[in-house]
PDB file of C-alpha atoms in Angstrom:
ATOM      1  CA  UNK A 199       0.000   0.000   0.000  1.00 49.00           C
ATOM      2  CA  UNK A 200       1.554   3.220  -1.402  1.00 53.00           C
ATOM      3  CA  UNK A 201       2.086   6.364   1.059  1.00 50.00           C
ATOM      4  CA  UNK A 202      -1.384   8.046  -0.780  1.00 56.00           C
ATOM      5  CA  UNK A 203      -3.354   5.062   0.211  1.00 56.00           C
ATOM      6  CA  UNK A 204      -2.545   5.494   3.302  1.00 59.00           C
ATOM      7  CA  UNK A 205      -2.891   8.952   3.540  1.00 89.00           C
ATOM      8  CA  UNK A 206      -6.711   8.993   2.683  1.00 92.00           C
ATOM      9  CA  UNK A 207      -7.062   6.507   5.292  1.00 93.00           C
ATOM     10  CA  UNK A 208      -6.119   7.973   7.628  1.00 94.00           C
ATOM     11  CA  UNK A 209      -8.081  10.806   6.792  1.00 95.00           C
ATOM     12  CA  UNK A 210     -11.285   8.577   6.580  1.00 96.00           C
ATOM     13  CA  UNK A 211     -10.605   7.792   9.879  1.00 95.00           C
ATOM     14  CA  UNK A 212      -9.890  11.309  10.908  1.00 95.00           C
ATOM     15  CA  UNK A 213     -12.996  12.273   9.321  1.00 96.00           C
ATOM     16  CA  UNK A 214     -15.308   9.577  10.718  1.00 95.00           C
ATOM     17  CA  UNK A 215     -14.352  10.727  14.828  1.00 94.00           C
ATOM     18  CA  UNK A 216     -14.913  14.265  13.651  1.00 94.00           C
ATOM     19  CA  UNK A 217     -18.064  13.099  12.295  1.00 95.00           C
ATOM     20  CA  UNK A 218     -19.587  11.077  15.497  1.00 92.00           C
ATOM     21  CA  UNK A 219     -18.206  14.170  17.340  1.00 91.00           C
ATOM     22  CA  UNK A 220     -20.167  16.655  15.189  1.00 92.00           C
ATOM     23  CA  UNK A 221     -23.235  14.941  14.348  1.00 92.00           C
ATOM     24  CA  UNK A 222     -23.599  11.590  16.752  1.00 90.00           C
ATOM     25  CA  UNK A 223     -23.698   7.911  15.567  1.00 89.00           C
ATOM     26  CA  UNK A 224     -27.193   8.653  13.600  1.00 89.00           C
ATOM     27  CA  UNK A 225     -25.742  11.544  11.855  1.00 92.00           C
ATOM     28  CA  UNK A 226     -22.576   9.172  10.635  1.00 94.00           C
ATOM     29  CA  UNK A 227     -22.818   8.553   6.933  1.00 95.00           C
ATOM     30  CA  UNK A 228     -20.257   8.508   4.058  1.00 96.00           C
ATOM     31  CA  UNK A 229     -21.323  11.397   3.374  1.00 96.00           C
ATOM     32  CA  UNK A 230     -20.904  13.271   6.517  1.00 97.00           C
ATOM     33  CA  UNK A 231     -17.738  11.187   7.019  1.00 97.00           C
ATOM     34  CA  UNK A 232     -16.387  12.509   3.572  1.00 96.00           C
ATOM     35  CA  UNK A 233     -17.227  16.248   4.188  1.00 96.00           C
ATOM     36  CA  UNK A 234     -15.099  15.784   7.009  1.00 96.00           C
ATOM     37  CA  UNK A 235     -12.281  14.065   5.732  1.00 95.00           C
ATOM     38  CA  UNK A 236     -12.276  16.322   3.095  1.00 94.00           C
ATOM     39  CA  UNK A 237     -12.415  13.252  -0.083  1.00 95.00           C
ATOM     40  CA  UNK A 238     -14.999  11.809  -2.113  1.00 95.00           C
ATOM     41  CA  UNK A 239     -17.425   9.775  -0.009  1.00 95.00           C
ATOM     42  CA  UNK A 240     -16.550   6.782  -2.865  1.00 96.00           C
ATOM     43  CA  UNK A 241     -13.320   6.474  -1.233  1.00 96.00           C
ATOM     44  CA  UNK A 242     -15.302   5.323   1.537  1.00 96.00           C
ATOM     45  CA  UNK A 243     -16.164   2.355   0.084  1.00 96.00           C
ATOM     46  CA  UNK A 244     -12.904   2.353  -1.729  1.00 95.00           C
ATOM     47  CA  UNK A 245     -10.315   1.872   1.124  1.00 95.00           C
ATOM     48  CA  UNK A 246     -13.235   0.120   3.606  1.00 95.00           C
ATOM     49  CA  UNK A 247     -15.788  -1.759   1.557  1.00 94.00           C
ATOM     50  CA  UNK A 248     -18.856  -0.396   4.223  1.00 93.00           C
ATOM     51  CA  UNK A 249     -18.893   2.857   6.416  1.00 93.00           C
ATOM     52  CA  UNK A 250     -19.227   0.007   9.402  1.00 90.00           C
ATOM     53  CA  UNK A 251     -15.721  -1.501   8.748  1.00 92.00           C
ATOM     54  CA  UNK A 252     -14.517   2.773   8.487  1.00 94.00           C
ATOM     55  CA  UNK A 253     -15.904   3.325  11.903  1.00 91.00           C
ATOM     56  CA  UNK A 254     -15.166  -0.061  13.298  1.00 88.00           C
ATOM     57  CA  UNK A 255     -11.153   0.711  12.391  1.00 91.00           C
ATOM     58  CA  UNK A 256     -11.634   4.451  13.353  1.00 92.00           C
ATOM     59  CA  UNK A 257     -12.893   4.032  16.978  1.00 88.00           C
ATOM     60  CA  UNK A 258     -10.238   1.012  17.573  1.00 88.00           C
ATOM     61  CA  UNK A 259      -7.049   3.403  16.034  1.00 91.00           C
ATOM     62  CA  UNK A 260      -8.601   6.386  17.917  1.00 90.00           C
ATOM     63  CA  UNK A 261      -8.578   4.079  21.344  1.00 89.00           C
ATOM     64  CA  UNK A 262      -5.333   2.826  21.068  1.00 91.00           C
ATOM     65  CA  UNK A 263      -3.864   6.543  20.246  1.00 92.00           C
ATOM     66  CA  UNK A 264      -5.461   7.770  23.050  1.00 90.00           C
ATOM     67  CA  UNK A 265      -4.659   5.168  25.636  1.00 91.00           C
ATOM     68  CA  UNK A 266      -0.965   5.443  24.433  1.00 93.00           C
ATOM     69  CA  UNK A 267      -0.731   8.806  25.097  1.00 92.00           C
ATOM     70  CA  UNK A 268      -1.517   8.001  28.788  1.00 92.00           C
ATOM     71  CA  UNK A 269       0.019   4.568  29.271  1.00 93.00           C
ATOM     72  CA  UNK A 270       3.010   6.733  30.468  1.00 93.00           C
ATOM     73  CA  UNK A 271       1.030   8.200  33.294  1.00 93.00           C
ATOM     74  CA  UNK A 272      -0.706   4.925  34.108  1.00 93.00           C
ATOM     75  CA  UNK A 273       2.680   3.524  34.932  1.00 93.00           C
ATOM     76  CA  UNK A 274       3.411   6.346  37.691  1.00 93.00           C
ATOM     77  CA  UNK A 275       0.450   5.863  39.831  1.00 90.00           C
ATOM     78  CA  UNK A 276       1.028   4.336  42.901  1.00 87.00           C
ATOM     79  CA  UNK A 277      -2.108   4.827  44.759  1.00 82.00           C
ATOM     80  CA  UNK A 278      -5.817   4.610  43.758  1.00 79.00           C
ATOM     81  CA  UNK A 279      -6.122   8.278  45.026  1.00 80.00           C
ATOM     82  CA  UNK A 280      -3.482   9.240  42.633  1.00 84.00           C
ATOM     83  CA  UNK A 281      -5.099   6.935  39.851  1.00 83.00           C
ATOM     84  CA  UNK A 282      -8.629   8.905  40.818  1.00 80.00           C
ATOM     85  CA  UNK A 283      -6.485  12.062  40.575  1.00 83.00           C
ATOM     86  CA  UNK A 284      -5.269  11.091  36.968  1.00 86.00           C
ATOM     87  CA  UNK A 285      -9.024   9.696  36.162  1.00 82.00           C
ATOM     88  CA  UNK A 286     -10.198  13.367  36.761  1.00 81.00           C
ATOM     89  CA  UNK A 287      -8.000  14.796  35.011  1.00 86.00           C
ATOM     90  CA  UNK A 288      -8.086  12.265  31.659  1.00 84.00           C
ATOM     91  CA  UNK A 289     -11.819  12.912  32.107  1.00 79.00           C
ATOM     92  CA  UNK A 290     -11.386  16.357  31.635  1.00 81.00           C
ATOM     93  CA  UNK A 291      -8.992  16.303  28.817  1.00 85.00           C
ATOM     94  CA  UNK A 292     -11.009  13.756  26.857  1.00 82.00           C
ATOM     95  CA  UNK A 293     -14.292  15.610  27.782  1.00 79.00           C
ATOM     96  CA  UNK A 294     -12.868  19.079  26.462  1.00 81.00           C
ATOM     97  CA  UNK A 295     -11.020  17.317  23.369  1.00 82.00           C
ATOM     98  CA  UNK A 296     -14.842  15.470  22.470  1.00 80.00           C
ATOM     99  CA  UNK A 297     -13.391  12.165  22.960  1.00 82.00           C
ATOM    100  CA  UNK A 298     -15.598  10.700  25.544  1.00 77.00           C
ATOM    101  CA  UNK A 299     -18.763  11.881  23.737  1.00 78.00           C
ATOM    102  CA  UNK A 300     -17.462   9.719  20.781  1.00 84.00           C
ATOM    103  CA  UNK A 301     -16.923   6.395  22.609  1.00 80.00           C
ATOM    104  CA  UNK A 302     -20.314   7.296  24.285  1.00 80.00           C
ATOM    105  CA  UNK A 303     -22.186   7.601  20.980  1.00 84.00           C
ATOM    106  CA  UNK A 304     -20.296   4.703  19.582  1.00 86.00           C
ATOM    107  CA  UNK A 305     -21.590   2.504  22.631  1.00 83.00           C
ATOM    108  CA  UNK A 306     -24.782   4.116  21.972  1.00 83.00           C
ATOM    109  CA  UNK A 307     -24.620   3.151  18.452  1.00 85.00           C
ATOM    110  CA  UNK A 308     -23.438  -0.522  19.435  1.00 86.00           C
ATOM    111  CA  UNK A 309     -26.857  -1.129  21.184  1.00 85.00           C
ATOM    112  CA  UNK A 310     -28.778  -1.730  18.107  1.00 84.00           C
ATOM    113  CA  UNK A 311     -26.007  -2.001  16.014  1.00 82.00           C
ATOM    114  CA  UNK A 312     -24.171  -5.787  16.332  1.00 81.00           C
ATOM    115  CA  UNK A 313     -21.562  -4.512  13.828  1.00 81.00           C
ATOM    116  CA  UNK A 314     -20.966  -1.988  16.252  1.00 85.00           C
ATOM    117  CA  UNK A 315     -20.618  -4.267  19.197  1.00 87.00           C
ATOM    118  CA  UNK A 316     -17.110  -5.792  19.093  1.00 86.00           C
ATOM    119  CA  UNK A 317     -15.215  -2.342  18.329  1.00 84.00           C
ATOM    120  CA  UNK A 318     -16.802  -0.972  21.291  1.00 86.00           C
ATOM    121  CA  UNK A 319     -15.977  -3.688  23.398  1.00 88.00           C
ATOM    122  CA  UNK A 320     -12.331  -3.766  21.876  1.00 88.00           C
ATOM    123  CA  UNK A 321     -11.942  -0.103  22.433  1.00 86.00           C
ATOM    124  CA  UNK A 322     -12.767  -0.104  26.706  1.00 87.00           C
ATOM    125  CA  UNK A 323     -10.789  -3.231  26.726  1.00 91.00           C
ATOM    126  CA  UNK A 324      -7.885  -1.251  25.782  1.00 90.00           C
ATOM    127  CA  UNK A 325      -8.785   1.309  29.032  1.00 90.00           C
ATOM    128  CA  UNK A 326      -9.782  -1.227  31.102  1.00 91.00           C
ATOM    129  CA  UNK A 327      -6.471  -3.412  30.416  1.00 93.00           C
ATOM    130  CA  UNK A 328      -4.589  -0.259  31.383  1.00 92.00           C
ATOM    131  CA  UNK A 329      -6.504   0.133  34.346  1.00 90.00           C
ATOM    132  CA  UNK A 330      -6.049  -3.364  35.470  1.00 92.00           C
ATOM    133  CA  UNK A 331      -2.729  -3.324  35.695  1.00 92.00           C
ATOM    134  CA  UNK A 332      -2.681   0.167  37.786  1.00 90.00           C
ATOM    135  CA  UNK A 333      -4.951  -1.413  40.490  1.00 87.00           C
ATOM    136  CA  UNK A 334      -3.361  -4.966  40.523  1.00 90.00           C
ATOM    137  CA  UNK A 335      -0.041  -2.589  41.602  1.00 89.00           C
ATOM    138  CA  UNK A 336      -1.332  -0.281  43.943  1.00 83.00           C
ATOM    139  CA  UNK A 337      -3.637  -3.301  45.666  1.00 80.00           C
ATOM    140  CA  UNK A 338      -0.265  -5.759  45.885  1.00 82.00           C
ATOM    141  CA  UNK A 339       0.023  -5.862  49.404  1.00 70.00           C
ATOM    142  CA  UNK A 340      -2.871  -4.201  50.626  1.00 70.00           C
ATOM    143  CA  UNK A 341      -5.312  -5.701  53.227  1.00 64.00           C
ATOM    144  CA  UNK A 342      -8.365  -5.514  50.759  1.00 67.00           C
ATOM    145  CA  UNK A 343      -6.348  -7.711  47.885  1.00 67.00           C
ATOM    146  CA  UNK A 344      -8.294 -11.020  49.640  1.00 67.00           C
ATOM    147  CA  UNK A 345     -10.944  -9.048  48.376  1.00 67.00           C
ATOM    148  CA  UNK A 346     -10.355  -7.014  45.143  1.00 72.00           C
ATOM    149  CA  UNK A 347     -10.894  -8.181  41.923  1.00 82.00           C
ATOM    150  CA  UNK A 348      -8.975  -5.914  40.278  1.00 85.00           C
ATOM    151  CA  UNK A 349     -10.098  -7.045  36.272  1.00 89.00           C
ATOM    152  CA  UNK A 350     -14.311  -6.486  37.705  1.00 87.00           C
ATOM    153  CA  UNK A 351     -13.069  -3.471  39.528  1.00 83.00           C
ATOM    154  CA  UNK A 352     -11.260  -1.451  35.944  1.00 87.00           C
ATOM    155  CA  UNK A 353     -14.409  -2.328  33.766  1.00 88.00           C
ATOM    156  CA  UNK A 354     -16.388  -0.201  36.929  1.00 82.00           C
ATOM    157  CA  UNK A 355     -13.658   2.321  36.844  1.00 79.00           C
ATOM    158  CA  UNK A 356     -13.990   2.927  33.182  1.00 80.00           C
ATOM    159  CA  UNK A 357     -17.613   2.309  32.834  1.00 78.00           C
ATOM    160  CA  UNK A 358     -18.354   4.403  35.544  1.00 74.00           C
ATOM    161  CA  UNK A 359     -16.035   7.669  33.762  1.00 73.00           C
ATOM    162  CA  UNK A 360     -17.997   6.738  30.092  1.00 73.00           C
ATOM    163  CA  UNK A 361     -21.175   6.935  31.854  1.00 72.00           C
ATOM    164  CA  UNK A 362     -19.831  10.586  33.551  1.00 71.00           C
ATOM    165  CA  UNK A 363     -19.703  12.030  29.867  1.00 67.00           C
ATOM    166  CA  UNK A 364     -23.566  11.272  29.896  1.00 66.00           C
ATOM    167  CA  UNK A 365     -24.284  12.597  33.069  1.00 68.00           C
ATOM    168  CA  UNK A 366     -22.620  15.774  33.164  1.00 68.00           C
ATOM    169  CA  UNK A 367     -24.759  16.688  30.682  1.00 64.00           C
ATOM    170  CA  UNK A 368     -28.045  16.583  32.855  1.00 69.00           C
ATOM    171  CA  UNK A 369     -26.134  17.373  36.236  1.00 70.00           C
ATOM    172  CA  UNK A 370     -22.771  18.547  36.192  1.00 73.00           C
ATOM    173  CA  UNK A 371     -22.870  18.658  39.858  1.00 78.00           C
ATOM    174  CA  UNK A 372     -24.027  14.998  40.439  1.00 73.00           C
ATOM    175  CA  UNK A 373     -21.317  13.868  38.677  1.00 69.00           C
ATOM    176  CA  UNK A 374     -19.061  16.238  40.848  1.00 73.00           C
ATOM    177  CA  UNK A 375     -20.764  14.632  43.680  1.00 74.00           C
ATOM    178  CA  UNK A 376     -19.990  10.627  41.830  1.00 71.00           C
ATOM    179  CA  UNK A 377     -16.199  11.716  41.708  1.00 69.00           C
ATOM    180  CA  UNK A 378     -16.187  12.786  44.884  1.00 73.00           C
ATOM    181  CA  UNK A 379     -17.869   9.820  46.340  1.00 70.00           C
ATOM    182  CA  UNK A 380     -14.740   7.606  44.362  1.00 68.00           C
ATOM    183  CA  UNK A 381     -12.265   9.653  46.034  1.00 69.00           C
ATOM    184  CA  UNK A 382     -13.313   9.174  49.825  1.00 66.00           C
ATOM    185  CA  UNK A 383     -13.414   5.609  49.012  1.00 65.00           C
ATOM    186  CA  UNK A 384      -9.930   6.021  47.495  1.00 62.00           C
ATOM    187  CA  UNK A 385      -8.887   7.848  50.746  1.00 60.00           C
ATOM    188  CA  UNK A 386     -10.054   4.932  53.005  1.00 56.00           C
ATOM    189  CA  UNK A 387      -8.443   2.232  51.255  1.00 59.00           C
ATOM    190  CA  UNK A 388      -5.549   4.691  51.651  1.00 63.00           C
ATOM    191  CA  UNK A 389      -5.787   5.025  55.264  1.00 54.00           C
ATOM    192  CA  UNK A 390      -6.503   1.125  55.928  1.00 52.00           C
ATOM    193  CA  UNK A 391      -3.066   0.567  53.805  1.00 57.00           C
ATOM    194  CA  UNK A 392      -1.352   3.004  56.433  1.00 60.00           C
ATOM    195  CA  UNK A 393      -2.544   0.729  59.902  1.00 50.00           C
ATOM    196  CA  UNK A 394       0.431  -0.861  61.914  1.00 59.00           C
ATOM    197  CA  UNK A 395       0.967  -4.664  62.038  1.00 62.00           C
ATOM    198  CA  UNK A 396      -1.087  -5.834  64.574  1.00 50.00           C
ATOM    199  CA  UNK A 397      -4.140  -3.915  63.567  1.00 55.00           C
ATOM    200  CA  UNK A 398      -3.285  -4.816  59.491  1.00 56.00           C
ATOM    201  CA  UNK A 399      -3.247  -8.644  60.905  1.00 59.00           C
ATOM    202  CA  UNK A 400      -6.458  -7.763  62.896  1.00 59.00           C
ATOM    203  CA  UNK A 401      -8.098  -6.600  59.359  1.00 54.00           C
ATOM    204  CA  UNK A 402      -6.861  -9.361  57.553  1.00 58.00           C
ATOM    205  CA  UNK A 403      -8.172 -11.776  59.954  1.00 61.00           C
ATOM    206  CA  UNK A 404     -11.479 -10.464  59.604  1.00 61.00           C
ATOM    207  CA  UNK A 405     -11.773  -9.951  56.199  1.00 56.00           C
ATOM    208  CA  UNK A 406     -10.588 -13.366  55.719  1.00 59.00           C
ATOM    209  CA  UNK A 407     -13.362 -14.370  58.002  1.00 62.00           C
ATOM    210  CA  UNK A 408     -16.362 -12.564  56.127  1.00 61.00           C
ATOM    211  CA  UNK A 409     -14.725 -13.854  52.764  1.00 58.00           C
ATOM    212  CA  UNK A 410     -14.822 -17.565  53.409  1.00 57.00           C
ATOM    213  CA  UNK A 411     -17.156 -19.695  50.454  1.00 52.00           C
ATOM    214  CA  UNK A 412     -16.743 -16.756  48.353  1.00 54.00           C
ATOM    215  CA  UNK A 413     -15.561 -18.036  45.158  1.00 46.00           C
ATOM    216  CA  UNK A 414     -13.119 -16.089  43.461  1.00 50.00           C
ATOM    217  CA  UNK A 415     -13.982 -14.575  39.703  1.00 49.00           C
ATOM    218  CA  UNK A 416     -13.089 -17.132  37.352  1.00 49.00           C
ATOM    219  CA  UNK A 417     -13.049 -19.701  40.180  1.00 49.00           C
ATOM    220  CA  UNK A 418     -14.383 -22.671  41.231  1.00 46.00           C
ATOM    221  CA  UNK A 419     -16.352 -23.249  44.406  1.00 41.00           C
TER     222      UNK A 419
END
C-alpha cells in the first residue's frame, strides 16, 4: 500500500471521529464522514468496503492513540487516590477534546447495532487493560487484595467515567458529587493501607473471616 493510500485513510478515519463528534452515531454517513475528511465519499467504500468496517477501524485506532498517550502516566500511579487524581483529570482532557462523547455515541450506536458491538468492546478493553494493571499494583500488598478483583473493579472504573460524559450533561454537579464519592473511598483504602501490624493482621483476619465460600472470579467453588 503506497504512502497516498494510506494517507486517505487515515483521513477517513480522521474524518469519521470528527463526524460522530459533530453529528452523533445517527448523523454518521459517508457522506458526513467525507465532508469531514475532506475526499470523495466513494473512497469510503474504496479503502473500507462499508462505512461500518470505516468506523469499526476508526474508533479502535482512535482508542489505542489515546490510551498510548496516557500509558506513560498509568505507569506512575502508585495509589488509587493518585489513579482517581489522573481519572479526573483524563476525564477532563477527553471531555474538552470530544473524545468521551465519541466512545459514548459509539456505545450508543453498538446497542442496536451488532456490527458496532465488538469495536466498542475492543476499544474499553484497551482502558480497562490499562486500568487493570494500575490497580493490581497499587492493591499488591494491601489488606483488601483477599478481596479485590482488580479485572471487575477497571471495567467499573472505566464504565463508571464513560457513563460521567452522559451525566454531566443533565447534572454537572451529580457527577461532581460521583467523583467525589470515588475519592473518599480512594482515601479509606488509603488510610486502611497506612494501619500498623497488629491492627493490618487484625483486618486481615477479619476480612478473611467474612470472605470464606466466596468463590473467586473465574473460580471454582
Amino acid at each position: 500500500m503506497n504512502s497516498a493510500s494510506i494517507s486517505t485513510r487515515q483521513r477517513l478515519m480522521d474524518g469519521a471521529v470528527e463526524a460522530i463528534r459533530r453529528y452523533g452515531i445517527a448523523g454518521v454517513s459517508a457522506r458526513t464522514v467525507a465532508g469531514c475528511a475532506g475526499v470523495n465519499q466513494a473512497l469510503v467504500f474504496y479503502h473500507f468496503g462499508t462505512l461500518d468496517e470505516l468506523l469499526v477501524a476508526a474508533c479502535q485506532a482512535a482508542t489505542a492513540e489515546r490510551v498510548a498517550d496516557y500509558r506513560g502516566r498509568f505507569a506512575a500511579v502508585r495509589s488509587l487516590s493518585e489513579l482517581l487524581d489522573l481519572g479526573r483529570e483524563l476525564h477532563e482532557q477527553e471531555r474538552q477534546a470530544g473524545n468521551l462523547a465519541v466512545l459514548a455515541q459509539v456505545l450508543a450506536g453498538a446497542q442496536t447495532d451488532g456490527r458496532l458491538a465488538p469495536a466498542a468492546a475492543a476499544a474499553l478493553r484497551l482502558w480497562t487493560d490499562e486500568i487493570e494493571l494500575v490497580l493490581r499494583r497499587v492493591l499488591a500488598g494491601s489488606p483488601l487484595a483477599a478481596l479485590a478483583d482488580p479485572p471487575g473493579l477497571a471495567r467499573a472504573v472505566a464504565a463508571g467515567f464513560v457513563g460521567l460524559e452522559l451525566y454531566e450533561g443533565v447534572d454537572r454537579a451529580g457527577a461532581d458529587d460521583a467523583l467525589a464519592a470515588l475519592e473518599q473511598l480512594a482515601v479509606l483504602v488509603d488510610v486502611v493501607d497506612d494501619l500498623g501490624p497488629v491492627a493490618r493482621r487484625a483486618l486481615q483476619g477479619r476480612l478473611a473471616r467474612r470472605s470464606r465460600g466466596r468463590v473467586p472470579p473465574g473460580g471454582r467453588s
